[in-house]
Coordinates of C-alpha atoms in Angstrom, one line a residue:
X1 CA -0.1 0.0 0.0
X2 CA 2.9 2.6 0.7
X3 CA 3.9 2.4 -2.7
X4 CA 0.8 3.9 -4.0
X5 CA 1.5 7.1 -2.5
X6 CA 5.3 7.5 -2.3
X7 CA 5.3 10.5 -4.4
X8 CA 2.4 12.3 -2.5
X9 CA 3.3 11.4 0.9
X10 CA 6.4 13.6 1.4
X11 CA 8.5 13.8 4.6
X12 CA 7.2 17.4 5.1
X13 CA 3.6 16.4 5.0
X14 CA 4.2 13.5 7.2
X15 CA 5.9 15.7 9.8
X16 CA 2.9 18.2 9.8
X17 CA 0.6 15.3 10.5
X18 CA 2.8 14.1 13.3
X19 CA 2.9 17.5 14.8
X20 CA -0.8 17.8 14.5
X21 CA -1.3 14.3 16.3
X22 CA 0.8 15.3 18.9
X23 CA -1.0 18.6 19.4
X24 CA -4.2 16.6 19.6
X25 CA -2.9 14.3 22.1
X26 CA -1.6 17.1 24.3
X27 CA -4.7 19.2 24.2
X28 CA -7.0 16.2 24.6
X29 CA -4.8 14.9 27.6
X30 CA -4.9 18.3 29.3
X31 CA -7.1 18.4 32.3
X32 CA -8.5 14.9 31.6
X33 CA -8.5 14.0 35.2
X34 CA -10.3 17.1 36.3
X35 CA -13.6 15.5 36.9
X36 CA -14.6 11.9 38.3
X37 CA -16.0 9.0 36.4
X38 CA -19.7 9.5 35.4
X39 CA -22.2 6.8 34.9
X40 CA -21.2 5.3 31.4
X41 CA -17.4 5.6 32.1
X42 CA -18.1 4.0 35.7
X43 CA -19.5 0.8 33.9
X44 CA -16.1 0.9 31.8
X45 CA -14.0 1.0 35.0
X46 CA -15.9 -1.8 36.6
X47 CA -15.0 -4.0 33.6
X48 CA -11.4 -2.8 33.8
X49 CA -10.9 -3.5 37.5
X50 CA -12.8 -7.1 37.2
X51 CA -11.0 -9.7 39.1
X52 CA -10.3 -11.7 36.2
X53 CA -11.0 -12.0 32.3
X54 CA -14.0 -14.1 32.9
X55 CA -15.6 -11.5 35.0
X56 CA -14.8 -8.5 32.5
X57 CA -16.5 -10.6 29.8
X58 CA -19.6 -11.2 32.2
X59 CA -19.8 -7.5 33.0
X60 CA -19.5 -6.5 29.3
X61 CA -22.5 -8.7 28.5
X62 CA -24.7 -7.6 31.4
X63 CA -23.6 -4.0 31.2
X64 CA -23.2 -2.9 27.6
X65 CA -24.7 -2.9 24.3
X66 CA -21.1 -2.8 23.1
X67 CA -18.6 -5.6 22.1
X68 CA -15.9 -6.5 24.4
X69 CA -12.5 -5.6 22.4
X70 CA -12.4 -1.7 23.8
X71 CA -12.8 -3.1 27.6
X72 CA -10.2 -5.8 27.0
X73 CA -7.5 -3.6 25.4
X74 CA -8.1 -0.9 28.0
X75 CA -7.7 -3.4 30.8
X76 CA -4.3 -4.2 29.4
X77 CA -3.6 -0.6 29.0
X78 CA -4.3 -0.2 32.8
X79 CA -2.2 -3.2 33.8
X80 CA 0.6 -1.7 31.8
X81 CA 0.4 1.6 33.8
X82 CA -0.4 -0.2 37.0
X83 CA -3.2 2.4 37.4
X84 CA -6.9 2.8 36.5
X85 CA -7.6 6.4 37.5
X86 CA -9.3 9.0 35.2
X87 CA -6.4 10.3 34.0
X88 CA -4.9 7.0 32.8
X89 CA -8.0 5.4 31.3
X90 CA -9.1 8.7 29.7
X91 CA -5.5 8.9 28.1
X92 CA -6.1 5.8 26.2
X93 CA -9.2 7.6 24.1
X94 CA -7.0 10.5 23.6
X95 CA -4.1 8.5 22.2
X96 CA -6.5 6.7 19.8
X97 CA -7.9 10.2 18.5
X98 CA -4.5 11.4 17.9
X99 CA -3.4 8.1 16.0
X100 CA -6.5 8.9 13.8
X101 CA -5.7 12.3 12.7
X102 CA -2.6 11.2 10.5
X103 CA -4.6 8.4 9.1
X104 CA -7.2 10.7 8.0
X105 CA -4.6 12.9 6.4
X106 CA -3.0 10.2 4.5
X107 CA -6.5 9.1 3.1
X108 CA -7.1 12.6 2.2
X109 CA -3.7 12.7 0.4
X110 CA -4.8 9.4 -1.4
X111 CA -8.2 10.7 -2.6
X112 CA -7.7 14.4 -3.3
X113 CA -4.1 15.8 -2.7
X114 CA -2.0 16.8 0.3
X115 CA -3.8 20.2 0.9
X116 CA -7.2 18.2 1.5
X117 CA -5.5 15.6 3.7
X118 CA -3.9 18.3 6.1
X119 CA -7.3 20.2 6.1
X120 CA -9.2 17.1 6.8
X121 CA -6.7 16.2 9.5
X122 CA -7.1 19.6 11.0
X123 CA -10.8 19.4 10.9
X124 CA -10.9 16.3 12.8
X125 CA -8.2 17.4 15.4
X126 CA -10.3 20.5 16.2
X127 CA -13.8 18.8 16.1
X128 CA -15.5 19.4 19.3
X129 CA -17.6 16.1 19.2
X130 CA -14.5 14.0 18.5
X131 CA -12.6 15.8 21.2
X132 CA -15.3 15.3 23.7
X133 CA -15.1 11.4 23.2
X134 CA -11.3 11.6 23.1
X135 CA -11.5 12.6 26.7
X136 CA -14.0 9.8 28.0
X137 CA -13.2 6.4 28.8
X138 CA -15.5 5.0 26.2
X139 CA -14.8 2.8 23.0
X140 CA -15.9 5.8 20.5
X141 CA -12.3 7.0 19.5
X142 CA -10.7 3.5 19.4
X143 CA -13.6 2.6 16.9
X144 CA -12.7 5.5 14.9
X145 CA -9.1 4.5 14.8
X146 CA -10.1 1.2 13.3
X147 CA -12.6 2.8 10.8
X148 CA -9.8 5.0 9.6
X149 CA -7.6 1.9 9.2
X150 CA -10.1 0.0 7.2
X151 CA -11.0 3.0 4.9
X152 CA -7.2 3.2 4.1
X153 CA -7.3 -0.7 3.3
X154 CA -10.5 -0.4 1.4
X155 CA -9.2 2.4 -1.0
X156 CA -5.7 0.7 -1.4
X157 CA -7.5 -2.6 -2.6
X158 CA -9.6 -0.8 -4.8
X159 CA -6.9 0.9 -6.4
X160 CA -4.3 -2.0 -6.6
X161 CA -5.9 -5.3 -5.1
X162 CA -3.3 -7.4 -3.1
X163 CA -2.6 -9.2 0.0
X164 CA -1.6 -6.5 2.0
X165 CA -4.7 -3.9 1.8
X166 CA -6.9 -7.0 1.8
X167 CA -5.6 -8.1 5.1
X168 CA -5.5 -4.6 6.5
X169 CA -9.2 -4.1 5.8
X170 CA -10.4 -7.6 7.2
X171 CA -8.1 -7.0 10.3
X172 CA -9.4 -3.3 10.9
X173 CA -13.2 -4.4 10.0
X174 CA -13.1 -7.2 12.5
X175 CA -11.5 -4.9 15.2
X176 CA -14.2 -2.2 14.5
X177 CA -17.0 -4.6 14.8
X178 CA -15.7 -6.0 18.1
X179 CA -15.3 -2.4 19.3
X180 CA -18.7 -0.8 18.4
X181 CA -21.7 -2.6 16.5
X182 CA -22.6 0.9 14.8
X183 CA -19.3 0.5 12.6
X184 CA -21.3 -2.1 10.7
X185 CA -23.1 0.7 9.0
X186 CA -20.0 2.2 7.7
X187 CA -18.7 -1.2 6.7
X188 CA -21.8 -1.8 4.7
X189 CA -21.2 1.3 2.8
X190 CA -17.7 1.0 2.0
X191 CA -17.9 -2.6 1.5
X192 CA -20.7 -1.9 -1.0
X193 CA -19.2 1.1 -3.0
X194 CA -15.8 -0.8 -3.3
X195 CA -17.5 -3.9 -4.6
X196 CA -19.4 -1.9 -6.9
X197 CA -16.4 -0.5 -8.3
X198 CA -14.6 -3.9 -8.6
X199 CA -17.7 -5.2 -10.5
X200 CA -18.0 -2.6 -12.9
X201 CA -14.2 -3.0 -13.8
X202 CA -14.5 -6.6 -14.1
X203 CA -17.5 -6.4 -16.4
X204 CA -15.8 -3.8 -18.5
X205 CA -12.5 -5.6 -18.7
X206 CA -13.7 -9.1 -18.3
X207 CA -10.2 -10.4 -17.3
X208 CA -9.2 -13.1 -14.8
X209 CA -7.2 -10.6 -12.7
X210 CA -10.3 -8.2 -12.4
X211 CA -12.8 -11.2 -11.4
X212 CA -10.2 -12.3 -8.9
X213 CA -10.0 -9.0 -7.1
X214 CA -13.8 -9.0 -6.9
X215 CA -13.7 -12.5 -5.6
X216 CA -11.1 -11.4 -3.0
X217 CA -13.5 -8.5 -1.9
X218 CA -16.3 -10.6 -1.6
X219 CA -14.1 -13.2 0.5
X220 CA -13.0 -10.1 2.8
X221 CA -16.6 -9.3 3.5
X222 CA -17.4 -13.0 4.3
X223 CA -14.4 -13.2 6.6
X224 CA -15.3 -10.1 8.5
X225 CA -18.7 -11.5 9.1
X226 CA -17.7 -15.0 9.8
X227 CA -15.5 -13.6 12.6
X228 CA -18.5 -12.5 14.7
X229 CA -19.8 -15.9 14.9
X230 CA -18.2 -16.7 18.2
X231 CA -19.8 -13.5 19.5
X232 CA -23.3 -14.0 18.2
X233 CA -24.5 -15.4 21.5
X234 CA -23.4 -12.3 23.0
X235 CA -25.1 -10.0 20.5
X236 CA -28.3 -11.9 21.0
X237 CA -28.2 -11.5 24.7
X238 CA -27.1 -7.7 24.8
X239 CA -29.8 -6.8 22.1
X240 CA -32.8 -9.2 23.2
X241 CA -32.6 -8.9 26.8
X242 CA -33.5 -5.2 27.2
X243 CA -36.3 -3.2 27.9
X244 CA -37.4 0.2 26.3
X245 CA -35.6 3.4 27.8
X246 CA -37.2 6.1 29.6
X247 CA -37.4 8.4 26.9
X248 CA -38.9 7.9 23.3
X249 CA -37.1 10.2 20.7
X250 CA -36.8 10.3 17.1
X251 CA -33.8 8.8 15.8
X252 CA -34.2 10.1 12.3
X253 CA -34.8 13.5 13.7
X254 CA -31.5 13.1 15.9
X255 CA -29.4 12.2 13.1
X256 CA -30.4 15.1 10.9
X257 CA -29.5 17.4 13.9
X258 CA -26.1 15.7 14.2
X259 CA -25.7 15.8 10.5
X260 CA -26.0 19.5 10.3
X261 CA -23.8 19.9 13.4
X262 CA -21.4 17.5 12.2
X263 CA -21.2 16.0 15.5
X264 CA -19.6 19.2 16.5
X265 CA -21.7 19.0 19.8
X266 CA -25.0 19.1 20.4
X267 CA -26.3 22.7 20.8
X268 CA -25.5 24.0 24.5
X269 CA -27.3 27.2 24.2
X270 CA -24.1 29.2 23.7
X271 CA -23.8 31.8 21.0
X272 CA -20.7 30.2 19.6
X273 CA -22.1 26.7 19.3
X274 CA -25.1 28.2 17.6
X275 CA -22.5 29.7 15.1
X276 CA -20.8 26.6 14.5
X277 CA -23.7 24.9 13.8
X278 CA -24.5 27.5 11.0
X279 CA -21.2 27.3 9.6
X280 CA -21.0 23.7 9.5
X281 CA -24.6 23.5 7.7
X282 CA -23.4 26.0 5.1
X283 CA -20.0 24.4 4.7
X284 CA -21.6 21.0 4.2
X285 CA -23.8 22.4 1.5
X286 CA -21.1 24.0 -0.5
X287 CA -18.7 21.1 0.0
X288 CA -21.2 18.6 -1.3
X289 CA -22.0 20.6 -4.4
X290 CA -18.4 21.3 -5.2
X291 CA -17.3 17.5 -4.8
X292 CA -20.4 16.4 -6.6
X293 CA -20.1 18.7 -9.6
X294 CA -16.1 18.7 -10.0
X295 CA -15.1 15.4 -8.2
X296 CA -14.3 12.2 -9.7
X297 CA -16.4 9.0 -9.6
X298 CA -14.0 7.7 -7.1
X299 CA -14.5 10.6 -4.9
X300 CA -18.3 10.7 -5.0
X301 CA -18.5 6.9 -4.3
X302 CA -16.0 7.5 -1.3
X303 CA -18.7 10.3 0.1
X304 CA -21.5 7.9 -0.8
X305 CA -20.1 5.1 1.2
X306 CA -18.7 6.8 4.0
X307 CA -21.5 9.0 4.7
X308 CA -24.6 8.4 2.4
X309 CA -25.1 4.6 3.1
X310 CA -24.4 4.9 7.0
X311 CA -26.6 7.7 7.0
X312 CA -29.4 5.6 5.4
X313 CA -28.7 2.7 7.5
X314 CA -29.3 4.8 10.6
X315 CA -32.4 6.3 9.7
X316 CA -34.1 3.1 8.2
X317 CA -33.0 0.8 11.1
X318 CA -32.9 3.0 14.4
X319 CA -35.8 5.5 13.5
X320 CA -37.7 5.9 16.6
X321 CA -35.2 4.1 18.6
X322 CA -35.3 5.6 22.1
X323 CA -31.8 4.8 22.8
X324 CA -30.1 6.2 19.8
X325 CA -27.6 9.1 20.5
X326 CA -25.6 11.5 18.2
X327 CA -22.4 9.7 19.4
X328 CA -23.2 6.8 17.4
X329 CA -22.4 8.3 14.1
X330 CA -19.0 9.7 15.3
X331 CA -17.6 7.0 13.0
X332 CA -18.6 9.0 9.9
X333 CA -16.8 12.0 11.2
X334 CA -13.7 11.0 9.1
X335 CA -15.8 11.1 6.0
X336 CA -17.6 14.3 7.1
X337 CA -14.0 15.9 7.8
X338 CA -12.7 14.7 4.2
X339 CA -15.9 16.0 2.4
X340 CA -15.6 19.5 4.0
X341 CA -11.7 19.5 3.4
X342 CA -12.1 18.6 -0.4
X343 CA -15.2 21.0 -1.2
X344 CA -13.5 24.0 0.8
X345 CA -10.1 23.7 -0.8
X346 CA -10.4 23.0 -4.2
X347 CA -9.3 25.8 -6.8
X348 CA -12.2 27.1 -8.5
X349 CA -13.6 30.7 -9.0
X350 CA -15.1 31.0 -5.9
X351 CA -12.4 29.6 -3.8
X352 CA -11.9 33.0 -1.8
X353 CA -15.4 32.4 -0.2
X354 CA -14.6 28.6 0.4
X355 CA -11.3 29.2 1.9
X356 CA -12.7 31.9 4.2
X357 CA -15.4 29.4 5.2
X358 CA -13.0 26.7 5.9
X359 CA -10.9 29.2 8.1
X360 CA -13.8 30.2 10.2
X361 CA -15.0 26.5 10.3
X362 CA -11.4 25.4 11.9
X363 CA -11.1 28.7 14.4
X364 CA -14.7 28.4 15.4
X365 CA -14.6 24.6 16.2
X366 CA -11.1 24.9 18.0
X367 CA -12.3 27.7 20.1
X368 CA -15.6 26.0 21.0
X369 CA -13.9 22.8 21.7
X370 CA -11.4 24.4 24.2
X371 CA -13.9 26.6 25.9
X372 CA -17.2 24.5 26.1
X373 CA -18.3 23.8 29.5
X374 CA -18.3 20.1 30.6
X375 CA -21.5 18.1 30.3
X376 CA -23.8 18.4 33.3
X377 CA -23.2 14.5 33.7
X378 CA -19.6 15.3 34.1
X379 CA -20.0 17.5 36.9
X380 CA -21.7 15.0 39.3
X381 CA -19.0 15.4 42.0
X382 CA -18.7 11.6 42.5
X383 CA -15.6 11.8 44.1
X384 CA -16.6 14.2 46.6
X385 CA -19.8 12.2 47.4
X386 CA -17.5 9.0 48.0
X387 CA -15.3 11.1 50.3
X388 CA -18.3 12.4 52.4
X389 CA -19.9 9.2 52.9
X390 CA -16.4 7.7 53.8
X391 CA -15.7 10.2 56.6
X392 CA -19.3 10.0 58.0
X393 CA -20.4 6.3 57.4
X394 CA -21.1 4.0 60.4
X395 CA -21.4 0.4 60.3
X396 CA -24.7 -0.8 59.2
X397 CA -25.5 2.2 57.1
X398 CA -26.7 1.8 53.6
X399 CA -26.5 3.6 50.5
X400 CA -29.3 4.0 48.2
X401 CA -29.1 5.3 44.3
X402 CA -31.6 7.6 42.5
X403 CA -31.8 6.3 39.8
X404 CA -30.4 3.0 40.7
X405 CA -28.1 2.7 37.6
X406 CA -26.0 5.6 39.0
X407 CA -24.5 3.0 41.5
X408 CA -21.3 2.3 39.5
X409 CA -20.4 5.9 39.8
X410 CA -20.3 5.9 43.6
X411 CA -18.8 2.4 43.6
X412 CA -15.7 3.0 41.4
X413 CA -14.7 6.1 43.6
X414 CA -15.7 4.8 47.2
X415 CA -13.0 3.1 49.3
X416 CA -14.4 3.2 53.0
X417 CA -15.8 0.6 55.3
X418 CA -18.3 -1.9 53.7
X419 CA -21.7 -0.5 53.4
X420 CA -24.8 -2.1 51.9
X421 CA -25.5 -0.8 48.2
X422 CA -29.1 -0.5 46.9
X423 CA -28.7 0.0 43.2
X424 CA -27.6 -1.7 39.7
X425 CA -25.1 -4.2 40.2
X426 CA -25.3 -5.0 36.7
X427 CA -28.0 -3.5 34.1
X428 CA -29.1 -7.0 32.9
X429 CA -29.3 -8.6 36.3
X430 CA -31.1 -5.8 37.9
X431 CA -33.6 -4.8 34.9
X432 CA -33.9 -7.9 32.6
X433 CA -33.3 -10.8 35.0
X434 CA -35.0 -9.2 38.1
X435 CA -37.9 -7.4 36.3
X436 CA -37.2 -3.9 37.7
X437 CA -38.6 -1.0 35.8
X438 CA -36.0 1.2 33.9
X439 CA -37.8 4.2 35.2
X440 CA -37.8 3.2 38.8
X441 CA -36.4 6.0 40.9
X442 CA -35.1 4.4 43.9
X443 CA -35.4 1.0 45.9
X444 CA -38.2 2.5 48.0
X445 CA -39.3 -0.8 49.9
X446 CA -35.9 -1.4 50.9
X447 CA -35.4 2.2 52.2
X448 CA -38.8 2.3 54.2
X449 CA -37.6 -1.1 55.9
X450 CA -34.5 0.2 57.0
X451 CA -35.9 3.4 58.3
X452 CA -38.5 1.4 60.1
X453 CA -35.7 -0.4 61.8
X454 CA -34.1 2.6 62.9
X455 CA -31.3 2.5 60.5
X456 CA -29.5 5.3 58.7
X457 CA -29.5 5.5 54.9
X458 CA -27.6 7.8 52.3
X459 CA -29.5 8.5 49.1
X460 CA -27.3 9.3 46.1
X461 CA -29.6 11.6 43.9
X462 CA -28.3 12.4 40.3
X463 CA -30.3 15.3 39.2
X464 CA -29.3 15.1 35.8
X465 CA -31.7 12.1 35.4
X466 CA -34.3 12.9 38.1
X467 CA -35.5 16.4 38.8
X468 CA -37.4 15.8 41.9
X469 CA -37.0 12.9 44.4
X470 CA -39.6 11.6 47.0
X471 CA -38.5 12.0 50.7
X472 CA -39.6 10.1 53.6
X473 CA -41.6 12.1 56.2
X474 CA -40.7 12.2 59.8
X475 CA -37.2 11.8 59.2
X476 CA -34.1 14.0 59.8
X477 CA -32.6 14.9 56.4
X478 CA -28.9 16.3 56.0
X479 CA -28.3 17.4 52.5
X480 CA -25.1 17.8 50.5
X481 CA -24.9 19.2 47.1
X482 CA -22.0 18.4 44.5
X483 CA -22.4 19.6 40.9
X484 CA -25.4 17.9 39.4
X485 CA -25.7 15.3 42.4
X486 CA -27.2 15.6 45.9
X487 CA -26.3 13.5 48.8
X488 CA -28.8 13.0 51.5
X489 CA -28.2 11.5 54.8
X490 CA -31.6 10.4 56.1
X491 CA -31.6 9.5 59.9
X492 CA -35.2 8.0 61.0
X493 CA -37.1 9.3 63.9
X494 CA -37.8 7.0 66.9
X495 CA -41.3 6.4 65.3
X496 CA -41.7 5.4 61.8
X497 CA -43.6 8.4 59.7
X498 CA -44.3 6.6 56.8
X499 CA -48.1 6.9 55.8
X500 CA -49.9 3.4 55.6
X501 CA -49.8 2.2 52.1
X502 CA -47.4 4.8 50.7
X503 CA -43.6 4.9 50.5
X504 CA -43.6 8.9 50.3
X505 CA -46.0 11.9 50.9
X506 CA -43.7 14.4 48.9
X507 CA -45.9 16.5 46.6
X508 CA -46.8 14.8 43.5
X509 CA -44.5 12.0 44.0
X510 CA -46.5 9.5 46.2
X511 CA -45.5 5.8 45.8
X512 CA -41.9 5.9 45.1
X513 CA -41.8 2.1 44.3
X514 CA -43.8 2.3 41.3
X515 CA -42.9 5.9 40.3
X516 CA -41.7 6.6 36.8
X517 CA -38.8 9.0 36.4
X518 CA -40.9 11.1 33.6
X519 CA -43.7 11.4 36.1
X520 CA -41.9 12.6 38.9
X521 CA -40.0 14.8 36.7
X522 CA -43.5 16.8 35.9

């Protein structure tokens, strides 16, 4: 594969990409330990800190709708460092994003030229959406890295079929699917357009070499899919043993919004965020028009495979899916960045406008990425909550979590005396296997039983997910607020004050055990 771009990929270009990757790593690693693990990251940490590999796999199955490769690699990363703190685990995501930057630059040089490659690498490096997940202990940037590798392998094979790009595509495709299931949409797009290209060439030339190349590509798709066979029971469990989420949202609408924003970040209400969305929306229209009008068939097919087909798959398959999130299209960010770079750097009569738009886009993205406030879920203060409980806890105390699935955020921070924890130990075990409701606010029956026995209880209340929390009557409540999370120490009165037949008489929130989160929020 390197011989294809021996003349285009010059040392100075490689040095610029290397410097950009280093700058991306340093800027993403900066202040990466400034906030404690939040709920999603906490489930990552539980897997990484598992007692053995068998427990890691079990936790992955019961807590995630994500394959196990990321968690296994992150566990090895933590073992190599001898540390599983916020800084160490998040650094792995920063490294993955930094390594993706030069790969997209290389791909841009292959498809267009070095100017496009450098502009695309810069756009990806400053993209706030990618940088957000480059500072989070989740699988997204590792999957992006594998996607970049499979795109390079696919392009090289389409241009000059051979064993090296064939092997790169297969290995990267398998790794991508074992990292995140949503990479399948991009694999479908890339596999389809490259296969179509090879089929057209075979029909036109009718040579044994061309038919052999097409057969090799078909075999590559089959090998990638067959590699998932050992994990099919895991996929079946993760996607069938589940309940609907607490919200019903339109997946198609979310995707359109994310497409317009190019995943820069969902609007946070700030002026610069609104400006960035306008710039990206305008730039996408201009860039798409330029590439469609002046691009080669190869370049148009790349846009179709990397952006068009994945978008269609998301809209058709995940429409009205309650758990769809904009982060699931992060794998198409490479295609978006290349499309923008190609459309806004191409020489044409209106290039002054497009170059200006590109400059504004890069500057605005960089400013927003470096200045945007942390998500409210990252301001939960879980470390402060754990330290408070550690200082004041007594033997026999219990900790309740509202909602129950936030237990992991506390568990990975707490290092005090053993306490009884009432919340989700694993998602599947709590919700699917035990039949609990996903909208349940708190284990109210157990809380009432403890207070009736005169035992103290701590309640960890995550206000990001629950706006109002039912509180028991007739008990002394000591309240501590840390960011978006509140810690309540409930000390019961000598005589139980629970009304007969109810678990709480808080206004509008009677009957804690059966109350749905959405009802209480009203």
